Coordinates of C-alpha atoms in Angstrom, one line a residue:
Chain A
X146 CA 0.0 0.0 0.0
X147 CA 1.5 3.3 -1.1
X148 CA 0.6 6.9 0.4
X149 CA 1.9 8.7 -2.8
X150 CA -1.3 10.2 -4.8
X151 CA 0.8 10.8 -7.8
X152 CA 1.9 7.5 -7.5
X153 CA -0.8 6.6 -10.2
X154 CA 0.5 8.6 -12.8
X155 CA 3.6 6.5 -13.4
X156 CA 5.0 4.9 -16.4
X157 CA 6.2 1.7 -15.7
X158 CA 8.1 0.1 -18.5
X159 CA 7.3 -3.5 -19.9
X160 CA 10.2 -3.5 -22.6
X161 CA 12.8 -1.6 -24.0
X162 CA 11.8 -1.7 -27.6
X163 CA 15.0 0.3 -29.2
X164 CA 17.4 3.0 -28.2
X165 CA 17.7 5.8 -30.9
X166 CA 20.8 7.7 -29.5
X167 CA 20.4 7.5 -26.0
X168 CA 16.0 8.6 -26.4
X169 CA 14.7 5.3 -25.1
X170 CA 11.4 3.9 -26.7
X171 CA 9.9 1.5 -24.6
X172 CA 6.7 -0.4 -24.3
X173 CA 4.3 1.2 -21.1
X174 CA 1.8 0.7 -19.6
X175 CA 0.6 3.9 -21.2
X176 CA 1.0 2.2 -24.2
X177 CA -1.4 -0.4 -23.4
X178 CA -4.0 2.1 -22.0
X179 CA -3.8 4.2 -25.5
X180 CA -4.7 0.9 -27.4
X181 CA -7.2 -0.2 -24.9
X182 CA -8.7 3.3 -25.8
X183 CA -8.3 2.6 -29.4
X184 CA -10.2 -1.1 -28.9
X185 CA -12.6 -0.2 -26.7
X186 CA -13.6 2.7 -29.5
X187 CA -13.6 0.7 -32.5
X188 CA -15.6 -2.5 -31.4
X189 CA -18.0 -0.6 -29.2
X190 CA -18.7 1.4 -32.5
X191 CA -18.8 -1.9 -34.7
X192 CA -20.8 -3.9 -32.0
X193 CA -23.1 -1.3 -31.9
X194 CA -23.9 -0.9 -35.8
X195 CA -23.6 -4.6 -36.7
X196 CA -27.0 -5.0 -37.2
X197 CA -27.6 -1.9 -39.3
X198 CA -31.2 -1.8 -38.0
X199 CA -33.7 0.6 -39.3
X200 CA -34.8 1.4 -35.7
X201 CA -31.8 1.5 -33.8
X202 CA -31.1 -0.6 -30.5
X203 CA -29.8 0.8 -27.6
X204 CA -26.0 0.8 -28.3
X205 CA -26.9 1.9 -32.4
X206 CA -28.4 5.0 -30.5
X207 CA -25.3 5.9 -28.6
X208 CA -23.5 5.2 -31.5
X209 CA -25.6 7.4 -33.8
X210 CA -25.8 10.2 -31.4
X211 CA -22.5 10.5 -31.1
X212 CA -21.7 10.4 -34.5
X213 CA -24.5 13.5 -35.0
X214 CA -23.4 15.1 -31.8
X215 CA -19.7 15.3 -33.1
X216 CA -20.7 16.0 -36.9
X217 CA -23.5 18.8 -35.9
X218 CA -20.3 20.6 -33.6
X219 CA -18.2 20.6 -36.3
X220 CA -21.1 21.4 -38.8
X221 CA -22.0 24.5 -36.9
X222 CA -18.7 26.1 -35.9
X223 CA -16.5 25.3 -39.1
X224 CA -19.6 25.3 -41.8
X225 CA -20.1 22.5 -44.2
X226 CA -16.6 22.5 -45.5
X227 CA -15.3 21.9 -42.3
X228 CA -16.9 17.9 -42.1
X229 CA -13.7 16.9 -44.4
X230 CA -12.4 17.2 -40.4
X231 CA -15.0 15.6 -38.9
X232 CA -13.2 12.1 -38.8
X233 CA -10.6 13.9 -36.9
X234 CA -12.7 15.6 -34.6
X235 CA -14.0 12.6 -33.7
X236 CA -11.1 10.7 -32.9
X237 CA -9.9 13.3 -30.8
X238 CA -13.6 13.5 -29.2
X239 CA -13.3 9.5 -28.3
X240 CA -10.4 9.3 -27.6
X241 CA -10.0 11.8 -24.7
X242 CA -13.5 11.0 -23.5
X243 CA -12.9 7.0 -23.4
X244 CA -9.4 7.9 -21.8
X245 CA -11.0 9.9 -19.1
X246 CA -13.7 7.9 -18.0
X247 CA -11.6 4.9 -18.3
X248 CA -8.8 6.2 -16.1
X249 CA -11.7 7.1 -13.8
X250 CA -11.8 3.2 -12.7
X251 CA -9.4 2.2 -9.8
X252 CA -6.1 0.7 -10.7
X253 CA -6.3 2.0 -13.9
X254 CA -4.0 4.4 -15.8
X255 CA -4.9 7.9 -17.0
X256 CA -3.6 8.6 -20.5
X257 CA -5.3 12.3 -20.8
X258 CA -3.3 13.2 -17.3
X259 CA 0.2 12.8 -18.9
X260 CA 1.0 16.8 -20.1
X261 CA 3.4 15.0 -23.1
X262 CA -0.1 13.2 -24.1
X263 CA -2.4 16.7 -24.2
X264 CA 0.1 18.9 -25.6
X265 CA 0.5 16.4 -28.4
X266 CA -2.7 16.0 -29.0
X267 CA -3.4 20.0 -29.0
X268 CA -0.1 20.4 -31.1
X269 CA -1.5 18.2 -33.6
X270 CA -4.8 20.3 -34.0
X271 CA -2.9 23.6 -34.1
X272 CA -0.1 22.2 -36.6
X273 CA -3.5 20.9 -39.2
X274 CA -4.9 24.6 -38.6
X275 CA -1.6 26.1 -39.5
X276 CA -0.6 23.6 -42.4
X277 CA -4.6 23.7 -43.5
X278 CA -4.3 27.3 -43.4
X279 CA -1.7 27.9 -45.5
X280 CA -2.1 24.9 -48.1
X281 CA -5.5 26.0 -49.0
X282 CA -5.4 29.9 -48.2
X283 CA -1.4 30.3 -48.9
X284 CA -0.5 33.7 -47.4
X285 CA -3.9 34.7 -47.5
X286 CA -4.5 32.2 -44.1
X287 CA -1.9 35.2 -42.2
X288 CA -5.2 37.5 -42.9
X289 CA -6.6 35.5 -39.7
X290 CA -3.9 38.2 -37.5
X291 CA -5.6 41.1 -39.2
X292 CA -8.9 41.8 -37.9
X293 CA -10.8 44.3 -40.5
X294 CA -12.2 47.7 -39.9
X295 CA -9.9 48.6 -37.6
X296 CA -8.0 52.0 -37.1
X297 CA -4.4 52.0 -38.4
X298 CA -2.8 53.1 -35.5
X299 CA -4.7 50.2 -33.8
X300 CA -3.5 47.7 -36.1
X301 CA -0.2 46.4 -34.5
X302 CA -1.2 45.8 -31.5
X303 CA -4.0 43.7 -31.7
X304 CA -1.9 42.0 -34.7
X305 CA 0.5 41.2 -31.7
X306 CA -2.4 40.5 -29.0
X307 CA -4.1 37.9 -32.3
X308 CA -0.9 36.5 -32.5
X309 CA -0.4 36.1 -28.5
X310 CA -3.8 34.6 -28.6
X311 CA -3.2 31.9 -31.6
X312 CA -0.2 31.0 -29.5
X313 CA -1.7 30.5 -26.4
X314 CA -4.7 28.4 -27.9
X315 CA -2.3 24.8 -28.0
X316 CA -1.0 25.9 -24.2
X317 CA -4.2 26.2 -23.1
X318 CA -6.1 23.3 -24.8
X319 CA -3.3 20.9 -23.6
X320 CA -3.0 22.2 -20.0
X321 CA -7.3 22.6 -19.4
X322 CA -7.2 19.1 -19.8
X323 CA -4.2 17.8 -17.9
X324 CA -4.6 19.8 -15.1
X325 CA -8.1 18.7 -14.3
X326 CA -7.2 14.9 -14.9
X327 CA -4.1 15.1 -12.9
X328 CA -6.2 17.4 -9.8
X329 CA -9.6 15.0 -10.0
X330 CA -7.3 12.0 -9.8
X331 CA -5.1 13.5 -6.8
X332 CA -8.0 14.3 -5.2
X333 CA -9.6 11.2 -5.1
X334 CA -6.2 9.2 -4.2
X335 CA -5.7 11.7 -1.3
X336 CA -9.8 11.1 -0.1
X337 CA -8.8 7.0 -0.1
X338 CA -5.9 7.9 1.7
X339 CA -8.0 9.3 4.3
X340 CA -10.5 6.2 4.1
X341 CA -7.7 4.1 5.0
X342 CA -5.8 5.6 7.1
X343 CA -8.9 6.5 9.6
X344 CA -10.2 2.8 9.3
X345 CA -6.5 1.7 10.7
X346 CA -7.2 3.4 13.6
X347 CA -9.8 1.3 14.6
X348 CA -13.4 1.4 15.6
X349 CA -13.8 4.9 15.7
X350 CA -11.3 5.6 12.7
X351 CA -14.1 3.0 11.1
X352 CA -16.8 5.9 11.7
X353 CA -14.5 8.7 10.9
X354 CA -13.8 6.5 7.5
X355 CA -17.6 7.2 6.5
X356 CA -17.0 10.9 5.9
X357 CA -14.5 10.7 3.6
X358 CA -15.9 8.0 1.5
X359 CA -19.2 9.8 0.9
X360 CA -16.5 12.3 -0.2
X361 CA -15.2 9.6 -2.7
X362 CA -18.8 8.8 -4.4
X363 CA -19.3 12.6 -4.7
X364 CA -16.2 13.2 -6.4
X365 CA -16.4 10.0 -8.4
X366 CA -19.8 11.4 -9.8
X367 CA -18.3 15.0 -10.1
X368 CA -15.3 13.6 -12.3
X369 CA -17.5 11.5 -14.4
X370 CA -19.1 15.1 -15.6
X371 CA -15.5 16.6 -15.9
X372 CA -14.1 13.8 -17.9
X373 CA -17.3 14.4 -20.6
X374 CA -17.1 18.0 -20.5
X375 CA -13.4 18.0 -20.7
X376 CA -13.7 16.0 -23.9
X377 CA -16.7 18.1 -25.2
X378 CA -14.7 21.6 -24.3
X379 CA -11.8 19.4 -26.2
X380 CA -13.8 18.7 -29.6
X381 CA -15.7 22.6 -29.5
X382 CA -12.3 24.0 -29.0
X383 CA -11.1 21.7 -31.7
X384 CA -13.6 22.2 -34.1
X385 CA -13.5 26.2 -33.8
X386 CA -9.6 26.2 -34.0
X387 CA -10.2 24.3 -37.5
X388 CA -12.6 27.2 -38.3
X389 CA -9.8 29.4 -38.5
X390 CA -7.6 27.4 -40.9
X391 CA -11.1 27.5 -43.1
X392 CA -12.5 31.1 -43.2
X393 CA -9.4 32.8 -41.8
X394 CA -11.0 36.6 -42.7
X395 CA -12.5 38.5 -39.8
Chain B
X80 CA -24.7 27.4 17.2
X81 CA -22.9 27.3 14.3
X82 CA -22.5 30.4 11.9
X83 CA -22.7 29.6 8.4
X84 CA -20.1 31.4 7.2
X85 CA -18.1 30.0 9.7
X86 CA -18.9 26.2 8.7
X87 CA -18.1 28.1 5.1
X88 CA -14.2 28.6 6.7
X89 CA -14.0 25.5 8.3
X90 CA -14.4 23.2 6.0
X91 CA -12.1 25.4 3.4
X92 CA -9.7 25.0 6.1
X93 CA -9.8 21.5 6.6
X94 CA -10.2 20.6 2.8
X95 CA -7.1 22.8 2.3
X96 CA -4.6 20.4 5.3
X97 CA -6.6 17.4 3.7
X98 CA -5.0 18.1 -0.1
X99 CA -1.8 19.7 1.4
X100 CA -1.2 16.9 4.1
X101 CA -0.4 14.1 1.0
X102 CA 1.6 16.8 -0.8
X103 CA 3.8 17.2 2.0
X104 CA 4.3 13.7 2.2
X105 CA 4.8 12.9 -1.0
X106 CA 8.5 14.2 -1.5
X107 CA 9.2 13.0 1.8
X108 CA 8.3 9.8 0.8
X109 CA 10.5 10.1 -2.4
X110 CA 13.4 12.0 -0.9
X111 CA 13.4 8.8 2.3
X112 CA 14.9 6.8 -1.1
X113 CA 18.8 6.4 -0.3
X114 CA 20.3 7.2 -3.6
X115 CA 18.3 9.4 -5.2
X116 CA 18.4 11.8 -2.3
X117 CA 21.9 12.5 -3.1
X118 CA 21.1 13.5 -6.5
X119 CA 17.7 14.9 -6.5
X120 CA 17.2 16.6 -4.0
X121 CA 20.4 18.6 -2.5
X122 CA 19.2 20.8 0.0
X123 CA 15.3 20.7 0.7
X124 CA 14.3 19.1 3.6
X125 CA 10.7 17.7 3.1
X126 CA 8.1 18.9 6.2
X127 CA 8.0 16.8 9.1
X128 CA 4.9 17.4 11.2
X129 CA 1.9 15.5 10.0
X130 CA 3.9 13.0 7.9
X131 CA 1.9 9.1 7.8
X132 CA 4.0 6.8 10.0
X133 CA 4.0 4.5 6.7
X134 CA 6.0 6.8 4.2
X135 CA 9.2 5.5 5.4
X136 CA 7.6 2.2 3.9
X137 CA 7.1 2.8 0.2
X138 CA 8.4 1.4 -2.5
X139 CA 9.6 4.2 -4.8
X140 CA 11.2 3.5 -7.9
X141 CA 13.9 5.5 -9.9
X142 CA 10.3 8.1 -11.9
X143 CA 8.8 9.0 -8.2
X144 CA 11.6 11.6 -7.2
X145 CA 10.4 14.0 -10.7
X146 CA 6.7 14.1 -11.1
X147 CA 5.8 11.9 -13.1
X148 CA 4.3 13.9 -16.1
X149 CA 7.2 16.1 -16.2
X150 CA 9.2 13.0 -16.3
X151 CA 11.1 13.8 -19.5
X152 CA 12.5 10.2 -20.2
X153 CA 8.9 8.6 -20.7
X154 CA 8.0 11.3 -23.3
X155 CA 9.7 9.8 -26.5
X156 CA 7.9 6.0 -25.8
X157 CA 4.6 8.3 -25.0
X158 CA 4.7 10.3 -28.2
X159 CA 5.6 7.0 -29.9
X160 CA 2.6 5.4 -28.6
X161 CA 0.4 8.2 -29.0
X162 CA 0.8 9.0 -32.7
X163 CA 1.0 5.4 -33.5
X164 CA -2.6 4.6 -31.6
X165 CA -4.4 7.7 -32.5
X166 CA -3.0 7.0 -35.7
X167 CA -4.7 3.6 -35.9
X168 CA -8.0 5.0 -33.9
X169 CA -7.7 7.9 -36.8
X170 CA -8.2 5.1 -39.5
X171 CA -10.2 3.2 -38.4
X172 CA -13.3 5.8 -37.8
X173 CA -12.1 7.6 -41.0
X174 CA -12.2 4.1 -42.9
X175 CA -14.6 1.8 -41.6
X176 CA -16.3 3.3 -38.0
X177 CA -17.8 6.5 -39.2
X178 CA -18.7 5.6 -43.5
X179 CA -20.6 2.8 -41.6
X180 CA -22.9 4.7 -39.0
X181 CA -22.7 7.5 -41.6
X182 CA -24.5 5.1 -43.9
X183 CA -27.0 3.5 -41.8
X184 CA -28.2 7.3 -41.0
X185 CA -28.1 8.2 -44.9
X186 CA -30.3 4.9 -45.4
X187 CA -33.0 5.5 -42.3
X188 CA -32.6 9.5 -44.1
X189 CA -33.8 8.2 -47.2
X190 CA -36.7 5.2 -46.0
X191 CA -38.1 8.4 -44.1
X192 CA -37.8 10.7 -47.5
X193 CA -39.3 8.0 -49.4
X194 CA -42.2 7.6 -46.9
X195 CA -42.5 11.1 -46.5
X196 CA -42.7 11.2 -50.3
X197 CA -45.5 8.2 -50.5
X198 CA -48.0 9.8 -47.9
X199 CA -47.8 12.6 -49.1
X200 CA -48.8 10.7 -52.7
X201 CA -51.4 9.1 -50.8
X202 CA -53.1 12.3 -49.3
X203 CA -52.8 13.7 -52.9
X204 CA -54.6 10.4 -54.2
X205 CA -57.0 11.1 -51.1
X206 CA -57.6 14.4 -51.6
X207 CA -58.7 13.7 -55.3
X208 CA -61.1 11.4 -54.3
X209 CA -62.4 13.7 -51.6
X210 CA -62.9 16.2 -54.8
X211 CA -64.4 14.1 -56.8
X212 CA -66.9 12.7 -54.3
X213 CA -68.0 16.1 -53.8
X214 CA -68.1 17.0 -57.8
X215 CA -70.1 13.6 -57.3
X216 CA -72.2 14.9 -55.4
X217 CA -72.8 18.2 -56.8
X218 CA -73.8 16.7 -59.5
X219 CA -76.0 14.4 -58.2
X220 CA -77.7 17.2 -55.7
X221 CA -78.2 19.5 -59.6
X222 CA -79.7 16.7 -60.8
X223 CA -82.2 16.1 -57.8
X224 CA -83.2 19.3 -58.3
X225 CA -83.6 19.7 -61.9
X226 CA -85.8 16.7 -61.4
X227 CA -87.8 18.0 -58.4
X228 CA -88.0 21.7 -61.0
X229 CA -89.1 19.8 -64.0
X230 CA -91.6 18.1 -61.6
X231 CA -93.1 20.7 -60.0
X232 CA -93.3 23.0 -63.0
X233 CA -95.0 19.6 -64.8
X234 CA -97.7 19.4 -62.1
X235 CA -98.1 23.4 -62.5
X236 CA -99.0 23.5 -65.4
X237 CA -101.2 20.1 -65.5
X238 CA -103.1 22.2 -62.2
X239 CA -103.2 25.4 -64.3
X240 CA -104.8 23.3 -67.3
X241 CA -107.5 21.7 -64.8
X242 CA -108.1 25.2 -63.7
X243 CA -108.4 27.0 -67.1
X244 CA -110.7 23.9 -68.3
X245 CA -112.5 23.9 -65.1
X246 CA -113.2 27.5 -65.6
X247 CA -113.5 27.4 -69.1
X248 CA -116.7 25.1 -67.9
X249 CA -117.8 26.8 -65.5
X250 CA -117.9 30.3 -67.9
X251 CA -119.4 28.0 -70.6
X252 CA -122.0 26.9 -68.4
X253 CA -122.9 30.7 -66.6
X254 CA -123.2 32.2 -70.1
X255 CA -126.0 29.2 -71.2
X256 CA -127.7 30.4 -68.1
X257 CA -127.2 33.2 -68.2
X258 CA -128.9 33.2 -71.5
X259 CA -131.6 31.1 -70.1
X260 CA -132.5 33.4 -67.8
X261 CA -132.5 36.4 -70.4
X262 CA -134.7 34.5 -72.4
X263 CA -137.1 33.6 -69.7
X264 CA -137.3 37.2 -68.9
X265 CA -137.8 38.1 -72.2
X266 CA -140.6 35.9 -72.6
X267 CA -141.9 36.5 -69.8
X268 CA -142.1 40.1 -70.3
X269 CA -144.0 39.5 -74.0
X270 CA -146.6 37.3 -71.9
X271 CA -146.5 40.7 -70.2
X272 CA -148.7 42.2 -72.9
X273 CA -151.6 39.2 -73.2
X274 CA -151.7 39.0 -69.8
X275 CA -152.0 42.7 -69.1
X276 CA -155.1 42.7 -72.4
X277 CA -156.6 39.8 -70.5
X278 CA -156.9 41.8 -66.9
X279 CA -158.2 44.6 -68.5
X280 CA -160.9 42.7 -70.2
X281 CA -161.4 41.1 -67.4
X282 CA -161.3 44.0 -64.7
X283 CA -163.6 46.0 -67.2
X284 CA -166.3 43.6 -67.8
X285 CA -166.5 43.5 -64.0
X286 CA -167.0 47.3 -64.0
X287 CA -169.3 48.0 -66.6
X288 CA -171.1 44.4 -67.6
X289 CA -169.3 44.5 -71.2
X290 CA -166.5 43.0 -72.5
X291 CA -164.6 45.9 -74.6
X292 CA -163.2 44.8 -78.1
X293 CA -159.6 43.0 -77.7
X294 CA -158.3 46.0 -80.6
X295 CA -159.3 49.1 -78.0
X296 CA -157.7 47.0 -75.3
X297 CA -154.6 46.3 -76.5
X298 CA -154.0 50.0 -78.0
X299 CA -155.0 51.5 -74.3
X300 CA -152.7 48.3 -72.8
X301 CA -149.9 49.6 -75.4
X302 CA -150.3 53.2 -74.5
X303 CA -149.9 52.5 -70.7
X304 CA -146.8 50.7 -71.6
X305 CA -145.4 53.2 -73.5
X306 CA -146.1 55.8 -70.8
X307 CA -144.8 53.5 -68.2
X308 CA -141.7 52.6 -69.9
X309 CA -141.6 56.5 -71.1
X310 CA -141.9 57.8 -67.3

């Protein structure tokens, strides 16, 4: 039994796959989480449309919905000819939500609470803004730091305060959802800490334990919410970034 | 009694040493490792007061003493991992997850269009029939009526023919007695005359014994006549 509540967010390494120059690629348990994400995704999504019903069961209505909650974000922030991203979107969506919730279950491993995972993950929707941008708008996509009708004398600084902002969009995508993966977790680690350390302490501690553990359910139920709306907030942001690299005018 | 804004404090308090009481622990825990203190962690000292009896007892391998997402020798495997699962998950709704369900909704999209489109044929169909029920029956109420006209003028004027015969008749019939009558009267007033000679015989033969002749009669009976029918 440990007493360390970042204990949990360890890599342990299984195998040392290769060594490229001293950066060490191994085979983690982080690795196994990401394709557990990855299965769990892709045969709930094939179990659930196997029978291509008419009328939809239960689990080709979760399916469904999802697909139309995804496709109508994307729809209404980026416009039509924003669905070419709406596989992408998607991915993103599932993945971070199924990694959430799944990390929500004890002895399991959170994926979305590794900073490396987040910031990669909001790199990668920043860099297909910025490459989007420019392959279909060339240097017309730089238009997007110009906002229009505004007085000259204006102009550079909100071209430096656009550009501050474009910046700060992959730090705060990736942090939002790191942060409150790696406090929801700590927070329930340090509330079993308590459980178990007051029910050591015997018949009174066993009471005391109560309190705590009420604590536990509440959060539990609390970071259930913040794992879906952290991967809702993750798509919307997602899906309005891509905007940009679409209709980058004001 | 409790304020509440003094609960409010209290429990802010107590959640606040509850989060902070692991934290303190924690790098005790990880600095209590013999080797790595030496390396890690030169000169802090890790808090002692509420410290769990058991942190001298963990098992801490060589990631706890950096935190473990900032742990810059996982990232390379992580990145790996990443890009080569989201890679994969990427595919896989691109390919085969999403076309599907994307599919199914496009077919249930087009059963409803084409049973949208086939009521809406049927309430055309419907609403024809409902038209020509009622032409139907506009017809047949036109006819009814031109029937019950026709009818009723028929019997008018079969009536009006009675009538006009009846009266016909009946004018027929007042003029013959009519003409009667007039002829009655008229011969009644020429018996007039003979009876008026005969009362005047008759009345003067009373009065004087003798019967006067009938030619001096009639002449005085004419005379009164005249004078009668004069005055």
């Amino acid at each position: 039994m440990t007493v360390d509540p970042i204990h949990q967010f360890q890599i342990k390494r299984f195998a040392d796959l290769l060594n490229v120059s001293g950066v060490q690629f191994s085979f983690t348990n982080s690795a196994i989480f990401m394709f557990a994400i990855v299965a769990i995704v892709f045969f709930f999504l094939t179990y659930a449309t196997r029978g291509r019903t008419l009328v939809p069961g239960r689990a080709q209505s979760v399916a469904e919905m999802g697909y139309e909650f995804i496709a109508k974000m994307v729809r209404d922030s980026a416009g039509n000819e924003g669905m070419v991203f709406f596989p992408f979107v998607f991915s993103l969506f599932t993945f971070v939500l199924v990694a959430n919730i799944v990390g929500l279950i004890p002895y399991t491993f959170t994926v979305t609470a590794h900073l490396i995972v987040t910031a990669a993950l909001a790199l990668l929707v920043i860099g297909t803004v910025i490459v989007y941008g420019f392959l279909k708008h060339g240097s017309h996509f730089l238009h997007l730091f110009v906002p229009s009708g505004v007085p000259a004398f204006l102009l550079p600084f909100l071209v430096v305060i656009e550009v501050i902002s474009f910046l700060s969009r992959p730090i705060s995508l990736s942090l939002r959802l790191f942060a409150n993966m790696l406090a929801g977790h700590i927070a329930l680690k340090v509330f079993a800490f308590f459980v178990v350390g007051l029910a050591s302490a015997g018949v009174v501690g066993w009471f005391g334990a109560t309190l705590p553990f009420f604590m536990i359910v509440a959060l539990t139920a609390l970071e259930l919410l913040v794992a879906v709306l952290q991967a809702y907030v993750f798509a919307v942001l997602t899906s309005i970034y891509l905007n940009d690299a679409i209709h980058p005018g004001h | 009694m409790m304020k509440p804004w003094k609960f409010s404090v209290a429990l802010a308090v107590t959640g606040v040493c509850l989060l902070a009481a692991p934290l303190a622990v924690a790098p005790k825990a990880a600095y209590a490792e013999p080797v790595r203190v030496a390396e890690a962690a030169p000169a802090q000292t890790a808090p002692g007061g509420h410290a769990v009896a058991g942190g001298h007892e963990n098992v801490v391998d060589e990631h706890a003493v950096t935190f473990p997402p900032f742990d810059a020798t996982t990232f390379p495997s992580q990145l790996l991992w990443l890009a080569i699962s989201f890679g994969l998950l990427y595919l896989l709704m691109s390919r085969v997850a999403l076309p599907r369900i994307g599919r199914i909704l496009e077919e249930r999209h087009d059963r409803i269009a084409d049973d949208l489109e086939e009521a809406v044929k049927h309430r055309t169909e419907s609403e024809a029939a409902q038209a020509a029920y009622e032409k139907a029956l506009n017809e047949a109420r036109t006819k009814a009526n031109t029937i019950a006209g026709e009818t009723r003028d028929r019997l008018a004027a079969d009536s009006d023919t009675n009538r006009k015969s009846l009266e016909a008749d009946l004018a027929a019939k007042l003029t013959a007695a009519e003409q009667r009558i007039a002829s009655t009267k008229s011969d009644a007033m020429s018996h007039v005359r003979g009876i008026a000679v005969d009362t005047t015989q008759a009345i003067v033969n009373t009065l004087i014994g003798s019967t006067p002749a009938s030619a001096d009669v009639e002449r005085a009976v004419d005379a009164a006549l005249t004078a009668k029918d004069a005055a």
